[in-house]
Coordinates of C-alpha atoms and ligand atoms in Angstrom, one line a residue:
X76 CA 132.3 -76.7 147.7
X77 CA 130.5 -75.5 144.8
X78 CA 130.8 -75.9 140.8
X79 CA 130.6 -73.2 138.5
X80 CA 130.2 -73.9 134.6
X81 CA 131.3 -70.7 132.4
X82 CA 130.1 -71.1 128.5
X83 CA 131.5 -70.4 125.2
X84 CA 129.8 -67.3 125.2
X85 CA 131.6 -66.5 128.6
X86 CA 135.1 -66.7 127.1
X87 CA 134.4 -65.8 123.4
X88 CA 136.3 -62.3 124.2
X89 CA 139.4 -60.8 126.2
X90 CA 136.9 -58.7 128.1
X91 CA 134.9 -61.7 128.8
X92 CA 137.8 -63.8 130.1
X93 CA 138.8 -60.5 132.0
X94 CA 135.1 -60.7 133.4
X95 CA 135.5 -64.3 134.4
X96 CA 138.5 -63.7 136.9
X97 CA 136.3 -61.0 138.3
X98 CA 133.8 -63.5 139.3
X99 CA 136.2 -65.8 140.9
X100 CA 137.3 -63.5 142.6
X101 CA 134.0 -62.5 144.3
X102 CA 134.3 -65.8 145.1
X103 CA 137.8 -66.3 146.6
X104 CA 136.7 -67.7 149.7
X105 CA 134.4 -70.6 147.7
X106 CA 136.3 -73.7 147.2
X107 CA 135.5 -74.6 143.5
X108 CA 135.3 -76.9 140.8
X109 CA 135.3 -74.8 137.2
X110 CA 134.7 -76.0 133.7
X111 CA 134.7 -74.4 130.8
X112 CA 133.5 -74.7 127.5
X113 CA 135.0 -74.0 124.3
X114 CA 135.4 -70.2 123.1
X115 CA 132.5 -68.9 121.4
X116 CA 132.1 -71.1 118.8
X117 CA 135.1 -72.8 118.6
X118 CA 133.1 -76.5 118.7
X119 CA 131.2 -75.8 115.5
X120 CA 134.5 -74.5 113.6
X121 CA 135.9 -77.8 114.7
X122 CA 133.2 -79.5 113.3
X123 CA 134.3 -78.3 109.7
X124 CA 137.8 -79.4 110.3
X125 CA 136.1 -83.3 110.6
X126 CA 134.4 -82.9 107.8
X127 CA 136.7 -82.2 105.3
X128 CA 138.9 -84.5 107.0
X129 CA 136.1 -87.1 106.3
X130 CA 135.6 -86.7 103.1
X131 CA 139.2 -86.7 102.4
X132 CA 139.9 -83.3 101.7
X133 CA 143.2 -83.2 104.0
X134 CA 143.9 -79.8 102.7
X135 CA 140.8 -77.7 103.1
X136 CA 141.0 -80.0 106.9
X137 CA 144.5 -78.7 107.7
X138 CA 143.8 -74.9 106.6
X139 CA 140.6 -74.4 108.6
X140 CA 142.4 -76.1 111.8
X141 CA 145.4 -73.6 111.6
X142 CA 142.4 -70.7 112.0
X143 CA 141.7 -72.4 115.2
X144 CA 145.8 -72.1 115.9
X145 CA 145.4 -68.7 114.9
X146 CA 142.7 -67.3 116.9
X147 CA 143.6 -69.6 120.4
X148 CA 147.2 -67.9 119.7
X149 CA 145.5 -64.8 119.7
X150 CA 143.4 -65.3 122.4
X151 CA 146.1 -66.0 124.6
X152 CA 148.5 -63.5 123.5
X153 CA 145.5 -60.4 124.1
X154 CA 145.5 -62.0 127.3
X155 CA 148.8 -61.3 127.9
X156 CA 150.5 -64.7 127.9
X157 CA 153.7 -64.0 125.9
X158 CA 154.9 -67.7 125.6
X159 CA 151.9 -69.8 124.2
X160 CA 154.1 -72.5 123.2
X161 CA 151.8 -74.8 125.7
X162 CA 149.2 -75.0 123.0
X163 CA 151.3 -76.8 120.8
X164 CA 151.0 -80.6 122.2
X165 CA 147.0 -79.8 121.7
X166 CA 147.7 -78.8 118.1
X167 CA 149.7 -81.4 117.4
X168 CA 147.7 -84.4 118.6
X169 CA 144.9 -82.9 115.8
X170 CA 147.3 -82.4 113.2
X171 CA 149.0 -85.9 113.4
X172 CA 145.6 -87.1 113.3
X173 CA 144.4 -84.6 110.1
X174 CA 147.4 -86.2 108.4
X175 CA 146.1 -89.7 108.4
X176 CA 143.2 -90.9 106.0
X177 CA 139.8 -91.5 107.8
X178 CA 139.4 -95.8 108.2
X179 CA 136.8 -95.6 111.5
X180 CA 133.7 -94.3 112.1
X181 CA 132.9 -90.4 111.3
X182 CA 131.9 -90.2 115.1
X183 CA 135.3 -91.3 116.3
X184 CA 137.2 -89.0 114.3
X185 CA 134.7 -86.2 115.4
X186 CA 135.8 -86.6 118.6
X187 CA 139.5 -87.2 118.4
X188 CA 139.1 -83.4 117.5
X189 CA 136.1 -82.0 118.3
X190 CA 137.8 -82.5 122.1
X191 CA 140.4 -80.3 121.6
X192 CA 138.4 -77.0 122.0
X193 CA 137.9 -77.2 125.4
X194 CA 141.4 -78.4 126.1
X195 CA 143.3 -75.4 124.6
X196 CA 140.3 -73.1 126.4
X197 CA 140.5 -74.2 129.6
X198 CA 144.7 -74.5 129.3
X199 CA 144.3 -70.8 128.5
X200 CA 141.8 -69.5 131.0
X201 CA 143.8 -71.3 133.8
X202 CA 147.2 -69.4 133.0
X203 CA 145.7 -66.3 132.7
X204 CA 144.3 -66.7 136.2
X205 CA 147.0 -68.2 137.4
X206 CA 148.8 -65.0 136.5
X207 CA 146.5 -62.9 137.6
X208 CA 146.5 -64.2 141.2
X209 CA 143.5 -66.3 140.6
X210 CA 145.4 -69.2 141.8
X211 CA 143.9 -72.5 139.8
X212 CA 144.8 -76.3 139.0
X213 CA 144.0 -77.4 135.1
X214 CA 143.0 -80.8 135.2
X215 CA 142.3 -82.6 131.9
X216 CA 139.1 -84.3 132.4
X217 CA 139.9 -87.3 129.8
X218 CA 141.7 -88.4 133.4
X219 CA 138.9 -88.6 135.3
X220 CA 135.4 -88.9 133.3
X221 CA 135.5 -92.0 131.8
X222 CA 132.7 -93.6 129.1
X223 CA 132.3 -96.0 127.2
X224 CA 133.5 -95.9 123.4
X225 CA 129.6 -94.8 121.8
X226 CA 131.2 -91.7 120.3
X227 CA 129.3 -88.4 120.5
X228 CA 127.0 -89.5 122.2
X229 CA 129.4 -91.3 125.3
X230 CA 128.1 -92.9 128.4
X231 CA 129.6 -92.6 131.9
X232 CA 131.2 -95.1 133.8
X233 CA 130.3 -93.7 137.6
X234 CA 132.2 -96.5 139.4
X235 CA 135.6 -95.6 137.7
X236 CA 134.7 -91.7 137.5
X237 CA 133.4 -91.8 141.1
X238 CA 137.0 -93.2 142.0
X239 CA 139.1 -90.8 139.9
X240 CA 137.0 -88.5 141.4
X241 CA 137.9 -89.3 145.2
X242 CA 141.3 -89.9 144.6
X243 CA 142.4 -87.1 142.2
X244 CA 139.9 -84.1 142.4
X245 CA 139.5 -84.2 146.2
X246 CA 142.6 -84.0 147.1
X247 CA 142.9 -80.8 144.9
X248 CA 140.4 -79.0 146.9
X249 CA 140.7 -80.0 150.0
X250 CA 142.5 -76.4 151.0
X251 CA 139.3 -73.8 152.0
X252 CA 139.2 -71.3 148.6
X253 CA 141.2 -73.6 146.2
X254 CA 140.0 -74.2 142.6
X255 CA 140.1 -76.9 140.2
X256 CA 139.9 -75.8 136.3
X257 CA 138.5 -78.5 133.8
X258 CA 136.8 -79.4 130.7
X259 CA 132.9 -80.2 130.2
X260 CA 131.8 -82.4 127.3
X261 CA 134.2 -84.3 126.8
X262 CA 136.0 -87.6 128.1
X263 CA 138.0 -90.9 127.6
X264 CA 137.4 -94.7 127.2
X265 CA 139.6 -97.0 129.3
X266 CA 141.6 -97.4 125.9
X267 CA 142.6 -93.6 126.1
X268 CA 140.2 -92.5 123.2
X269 CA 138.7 -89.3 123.6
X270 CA 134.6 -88.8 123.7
X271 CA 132.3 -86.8 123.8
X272 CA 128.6 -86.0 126.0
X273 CA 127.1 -84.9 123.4
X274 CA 126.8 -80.7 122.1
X275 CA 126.2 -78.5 125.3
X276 CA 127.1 -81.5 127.2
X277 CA 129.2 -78.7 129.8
X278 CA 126.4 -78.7 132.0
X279 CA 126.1 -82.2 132.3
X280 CA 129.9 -82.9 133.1
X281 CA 129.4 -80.2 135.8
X282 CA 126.6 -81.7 137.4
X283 CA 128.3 -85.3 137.3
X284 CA 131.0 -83.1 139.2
X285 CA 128.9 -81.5 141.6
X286 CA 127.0 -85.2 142.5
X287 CA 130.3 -87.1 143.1
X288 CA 131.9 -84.0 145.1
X289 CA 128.7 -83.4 147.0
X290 CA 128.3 -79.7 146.0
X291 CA 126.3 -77.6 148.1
X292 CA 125.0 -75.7 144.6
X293 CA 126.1 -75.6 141.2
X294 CA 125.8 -72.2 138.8
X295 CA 125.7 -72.5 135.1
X296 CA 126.9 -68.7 133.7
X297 CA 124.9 -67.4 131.0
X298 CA 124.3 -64.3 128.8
X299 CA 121.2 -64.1 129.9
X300 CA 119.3 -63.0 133.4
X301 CA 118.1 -66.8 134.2
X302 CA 116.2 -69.3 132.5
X303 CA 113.0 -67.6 130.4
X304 CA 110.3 -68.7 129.6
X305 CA 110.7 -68.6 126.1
X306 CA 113.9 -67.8 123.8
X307 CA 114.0 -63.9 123.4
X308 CA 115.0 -64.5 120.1
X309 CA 112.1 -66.3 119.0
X310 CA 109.4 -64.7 121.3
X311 CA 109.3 -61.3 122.1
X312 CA 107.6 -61.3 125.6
X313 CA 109.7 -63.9 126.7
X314 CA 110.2 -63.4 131.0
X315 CA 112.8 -64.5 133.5
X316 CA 111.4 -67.0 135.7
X317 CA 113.0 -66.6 139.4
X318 CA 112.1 -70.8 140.6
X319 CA 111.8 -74.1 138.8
X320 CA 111.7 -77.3 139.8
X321 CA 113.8 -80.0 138.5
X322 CA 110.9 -81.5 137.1
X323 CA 109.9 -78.6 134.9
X324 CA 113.4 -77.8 133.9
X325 CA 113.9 -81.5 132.8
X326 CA 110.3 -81.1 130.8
X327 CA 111.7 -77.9 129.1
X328 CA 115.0 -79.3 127.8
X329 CA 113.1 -82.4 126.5
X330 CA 110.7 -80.5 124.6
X331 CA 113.8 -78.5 122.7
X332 CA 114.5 -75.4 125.0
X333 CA 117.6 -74.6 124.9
X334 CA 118.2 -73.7 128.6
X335 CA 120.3 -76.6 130.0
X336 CA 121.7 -80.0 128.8
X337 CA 118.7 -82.7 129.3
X338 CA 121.1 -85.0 131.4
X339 CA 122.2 -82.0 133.5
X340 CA 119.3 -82.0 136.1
X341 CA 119.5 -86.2 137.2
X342 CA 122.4 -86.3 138.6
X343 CA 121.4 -82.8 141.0
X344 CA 118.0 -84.2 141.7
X345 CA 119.7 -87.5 143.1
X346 CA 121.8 -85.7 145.3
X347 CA 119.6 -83.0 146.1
X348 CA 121.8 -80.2 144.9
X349 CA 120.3 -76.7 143.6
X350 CA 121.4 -75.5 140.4
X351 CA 121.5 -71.6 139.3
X352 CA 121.5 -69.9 136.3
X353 CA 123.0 -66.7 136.7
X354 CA 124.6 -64.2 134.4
X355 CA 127.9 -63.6 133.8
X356 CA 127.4 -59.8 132.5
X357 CA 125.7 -59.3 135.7
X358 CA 126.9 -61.6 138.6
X359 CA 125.2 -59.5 140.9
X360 CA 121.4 -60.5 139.5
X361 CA 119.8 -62.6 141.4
X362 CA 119.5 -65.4 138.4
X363 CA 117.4 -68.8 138.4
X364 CA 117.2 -71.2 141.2
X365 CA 115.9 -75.0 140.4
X366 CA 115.5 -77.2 143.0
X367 CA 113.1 -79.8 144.7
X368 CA 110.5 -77.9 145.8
X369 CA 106.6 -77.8 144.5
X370 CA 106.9 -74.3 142.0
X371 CA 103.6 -72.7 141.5
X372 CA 102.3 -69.9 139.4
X373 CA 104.5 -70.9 136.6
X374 CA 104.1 -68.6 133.2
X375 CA 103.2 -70.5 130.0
X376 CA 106.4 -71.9 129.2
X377 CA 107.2 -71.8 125.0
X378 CA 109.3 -74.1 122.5
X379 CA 109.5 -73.6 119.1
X380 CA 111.2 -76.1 117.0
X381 CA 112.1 -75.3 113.4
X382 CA 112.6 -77.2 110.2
X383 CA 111.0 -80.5 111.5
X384 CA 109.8 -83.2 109.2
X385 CA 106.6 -84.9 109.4
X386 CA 107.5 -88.9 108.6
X387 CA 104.1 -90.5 107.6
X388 CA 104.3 -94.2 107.4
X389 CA 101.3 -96.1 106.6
X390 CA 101.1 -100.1 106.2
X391 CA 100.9 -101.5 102.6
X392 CA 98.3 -103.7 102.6
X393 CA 95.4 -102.0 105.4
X394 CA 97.1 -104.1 108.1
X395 CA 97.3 -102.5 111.4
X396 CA 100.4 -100.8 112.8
X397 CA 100.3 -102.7 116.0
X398 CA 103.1 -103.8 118.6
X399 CA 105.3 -105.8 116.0
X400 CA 105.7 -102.8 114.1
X401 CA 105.3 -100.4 116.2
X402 CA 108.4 -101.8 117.8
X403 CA 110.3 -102.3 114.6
X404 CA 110.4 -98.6 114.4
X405 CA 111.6 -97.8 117.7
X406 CA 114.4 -100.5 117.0
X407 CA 115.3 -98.0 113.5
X408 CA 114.8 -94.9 115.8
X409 CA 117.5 -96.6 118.3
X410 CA 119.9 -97.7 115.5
X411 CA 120.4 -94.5 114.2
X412 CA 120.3 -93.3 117.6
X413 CA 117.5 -90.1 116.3
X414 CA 114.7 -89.5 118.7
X415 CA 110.7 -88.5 117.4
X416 CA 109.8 -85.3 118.8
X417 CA 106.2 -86.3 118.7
X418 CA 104.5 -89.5 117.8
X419 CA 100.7 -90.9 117.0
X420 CA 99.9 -94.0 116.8
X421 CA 96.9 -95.1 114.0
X422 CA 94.7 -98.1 112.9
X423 CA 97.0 -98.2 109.7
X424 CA 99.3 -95.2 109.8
X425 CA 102.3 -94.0 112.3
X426 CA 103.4 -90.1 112.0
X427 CA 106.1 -89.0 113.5
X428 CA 107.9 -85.1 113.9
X429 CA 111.6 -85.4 113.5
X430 CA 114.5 -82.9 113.4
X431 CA 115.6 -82.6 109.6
X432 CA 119.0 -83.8 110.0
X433 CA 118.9 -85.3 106.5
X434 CA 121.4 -88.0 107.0
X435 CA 119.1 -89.6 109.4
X436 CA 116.0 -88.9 107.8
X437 CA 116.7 -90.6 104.7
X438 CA 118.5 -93.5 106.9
X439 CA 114.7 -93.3 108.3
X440 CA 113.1 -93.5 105.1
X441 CA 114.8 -95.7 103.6
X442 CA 114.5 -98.4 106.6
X443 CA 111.1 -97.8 107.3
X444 CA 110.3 -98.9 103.5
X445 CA 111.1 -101.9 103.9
X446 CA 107.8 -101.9 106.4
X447 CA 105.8 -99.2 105.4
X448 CA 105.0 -96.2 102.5
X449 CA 107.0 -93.6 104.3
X450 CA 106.0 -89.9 102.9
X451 CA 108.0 -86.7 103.9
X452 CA 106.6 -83.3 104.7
X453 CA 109.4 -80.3 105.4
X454 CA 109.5 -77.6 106.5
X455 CA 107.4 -77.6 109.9
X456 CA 107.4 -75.6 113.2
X457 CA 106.9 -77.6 116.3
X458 CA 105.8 -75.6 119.2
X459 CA 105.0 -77.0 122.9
X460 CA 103.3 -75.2 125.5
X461 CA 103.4 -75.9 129.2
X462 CA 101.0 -74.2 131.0
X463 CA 98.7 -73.9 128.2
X464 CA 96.0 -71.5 128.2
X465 CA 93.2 -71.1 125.0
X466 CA 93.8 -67.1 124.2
X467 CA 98.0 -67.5 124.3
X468 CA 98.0 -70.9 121.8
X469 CA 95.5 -69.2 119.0
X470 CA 97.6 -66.2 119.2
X471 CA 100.9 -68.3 118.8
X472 CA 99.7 -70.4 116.1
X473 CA 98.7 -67.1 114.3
X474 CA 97.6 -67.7 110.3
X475 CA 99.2 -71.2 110.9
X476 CA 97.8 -74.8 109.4
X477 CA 97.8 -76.6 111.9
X478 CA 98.6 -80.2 110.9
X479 CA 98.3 -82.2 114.1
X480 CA 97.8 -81.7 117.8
X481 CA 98.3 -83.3 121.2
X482 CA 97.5 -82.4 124.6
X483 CA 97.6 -83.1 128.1
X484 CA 96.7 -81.1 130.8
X485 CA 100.1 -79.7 131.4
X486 CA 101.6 -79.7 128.0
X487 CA 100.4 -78.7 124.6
X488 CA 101.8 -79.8 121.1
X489 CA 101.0 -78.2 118.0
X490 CA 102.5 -79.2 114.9
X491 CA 102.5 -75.9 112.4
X492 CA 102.8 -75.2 108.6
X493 CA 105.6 -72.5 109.1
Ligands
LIG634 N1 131.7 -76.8 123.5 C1 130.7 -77.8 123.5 C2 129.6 -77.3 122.6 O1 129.6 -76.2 122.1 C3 130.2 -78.2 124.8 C4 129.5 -77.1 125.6 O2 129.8 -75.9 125.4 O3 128.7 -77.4 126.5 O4 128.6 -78.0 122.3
LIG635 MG1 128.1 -73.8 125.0

């Protein structure tokens, strides 16, 4: 029993889908659990459809969801699925919904349709197999994953997912080679509202998968060779690295690389199950392997984090920032549930790196005041290196101001001017 998790990217294109059946195949004799993300980048087109809907305009809401329609009708037709009438129940759960005017939270509308990406993906993946010989069960994972109600940002009930999980999805694989098509990111609360895991939160759902099946391995499929040790994008001598351990890959996604969802690797490290990061375009590679053993010789290891904002708070009066408020802040932090890339503590001043997700900074601002004289700075570059070595950092930080710095042995923070 294994789980494979295919990506947006993996599915963004007939080819691709095409492509994804071919790896199945090379695996018939596997018996497999499957999710599958959203096409391409369905989830952040859906995104726009809750935010006009949320600020009332039901119109602008209502025409960017029927370019969803369009483009999933599309989708399924190049794939040769004449009758694509099954997308319609998906469709219309959102469009009752768009019809309505928004009366709860923006997070609860968000994922009343941010949800239905993976459904119709997945729905359409899964009869194209199935027609294709790939034989496949579509399960809608709102049946089994259940959470509590904190929208976007959901929590998993195991005991009742761990059940679900016995009684429904076992069953389904219990035949040598059989597969069992699903959704990632997304789930229910006992009251039938759909969540969600959080953005990228595929990975995680298929590692909650592979812990309560007991999978020998699970494979994330990616466009690239494995997990690098930077983002090609952003640095051009960015390698592959062949081995990680758990520990490192969980240090990596925490400092803002964008390799696997930070709450994927728990649930493998508990059960002792490798993970893999191969490539789709070239299945045959020999990818990433993480796992529990001691990796050494690591390369430096390189994050870069953009538009940051440095939130200065000093104390009014020369008092000291001490416990009291120290924890006053963390209380703010966990209210608006944003988390401080980087912290340091002074005798009468607290800074902290944020992303600049303005809502939440000004939320920040604004409660901190009541404390503190809060002062913005934009515009920053965050960059952590693990594995740190003298002659690599000066060359990354370049013609950069450097406006604070932390270190450790392992792991180097630098907190740059652009
Ligand atoms: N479709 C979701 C996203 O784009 C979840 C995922 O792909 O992991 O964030
Ligand atoms: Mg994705």
């Amino acid at each position: 029993m294994n789980v494979f998790k295919f990506g947006g990217a993996s599915v963004s294109t007939t080819e691709r889908v095409h492509n994804v059946a071919g790896i199945l195949r090379r695996y018939a004799s596997d018996t497999l659990l499957v999710v599958i993300s959203a096409m391409g980048k369905t989830t952040n087109a859906l995104e726009k459809v809750v935010e006009a809907f949320y600020r009332k305009d039901k119109e602008e809401a209502l025409r960017l969801f029927e370019g969803i329609k369009e483009s999933h009708r599309a989708a399924a037709a190049d794939l040769g699925l004449a009758d694509t009438s099954f997308l319609n129940d998906f469709f219309t759960e959102v469009e009752w919904l768009l019809h309505d005017n928004p009366v709860r939270d923006f997070d609860y509308y968000y994922d009343q349709v941010v949800c239905v990406g993976e459904l119709l993906s997945t729905a359409i993946v899964s009869r194209f197999l199935n027609e294709q010989g790939v034989a496949n069960t579509w399960l809608d994972v709102r049946d089994i994953i259940r959470t509590d109600d904190n929208f976007r940002d959901a929590r998993i009930d195991w005991e009742y997912t761990a059940q679900r999980v016995r009684d429904t999805v076992r069953p389904l694989l219990a035949a040598p080679g059989a597969i069992v098509l699903t959704q990632g990111f997304i789930g229910a609360t006992d009251g039938n509202e759909s969540t969600t895991l959080g953005r990228e939160g595929s990975d995680f759902t298929a590692a909650i998968f592979a812990n309560l099946l007991e999978a020998e391995g699970q494979t994330i499929w990616k466009d690239v060779q494995g997990v690098m040790n930077a983002d090609p994008k952003q640095y051009e001598g960015a390698q592959w690295i062949r081995e990680l351990n758990y520990r490192e890959v969980i240090e990596m996604a925490y400092y803002g690389a964008q390799v696997i969802h930070p709450k994927t690797i728990k649930p493998l490290q508990n059960k002792g199950i490798p993970l893999y990061v191969k490539s789709f375009l070239d299945p045959e590679a020999e990818g990433t392997i993480i796992h529990n053993s001691q990796v050494n010789g690591l390369p430096p290891i390189i994050v870069y984090k953009r538009s940051q904002v440095l939130v200065e708070l000093s104390s009014r009066d020369f008092s000291f920032v001490g416990e009291g408020l120290t924890a006053e802040l963390y209380r703010i932090f966990e209210t608006l549930k944003f988390r401080p890339n980087l912290t340091q503590n002074g005798a009468v001043s607290f800074l902290c790196v944020v992303d600049d997700h303005a809502e939440k900074v000004d939320a920040l601002a604004h409660h901190a005041a009541q404390y503190f004289d809060v002062q913005l700075r934009r515009n920053l570059t965050l960059l952590t290196v693990r594995h740190h070595n003298d002659e690599l950092v000066s060359r990354l930080c370049g013609d950069s101001g450097i406006i604070l710095k932390q270190q450790t042995p392992e792991t180097l923070q630098v907190l740059l001017t652009q």
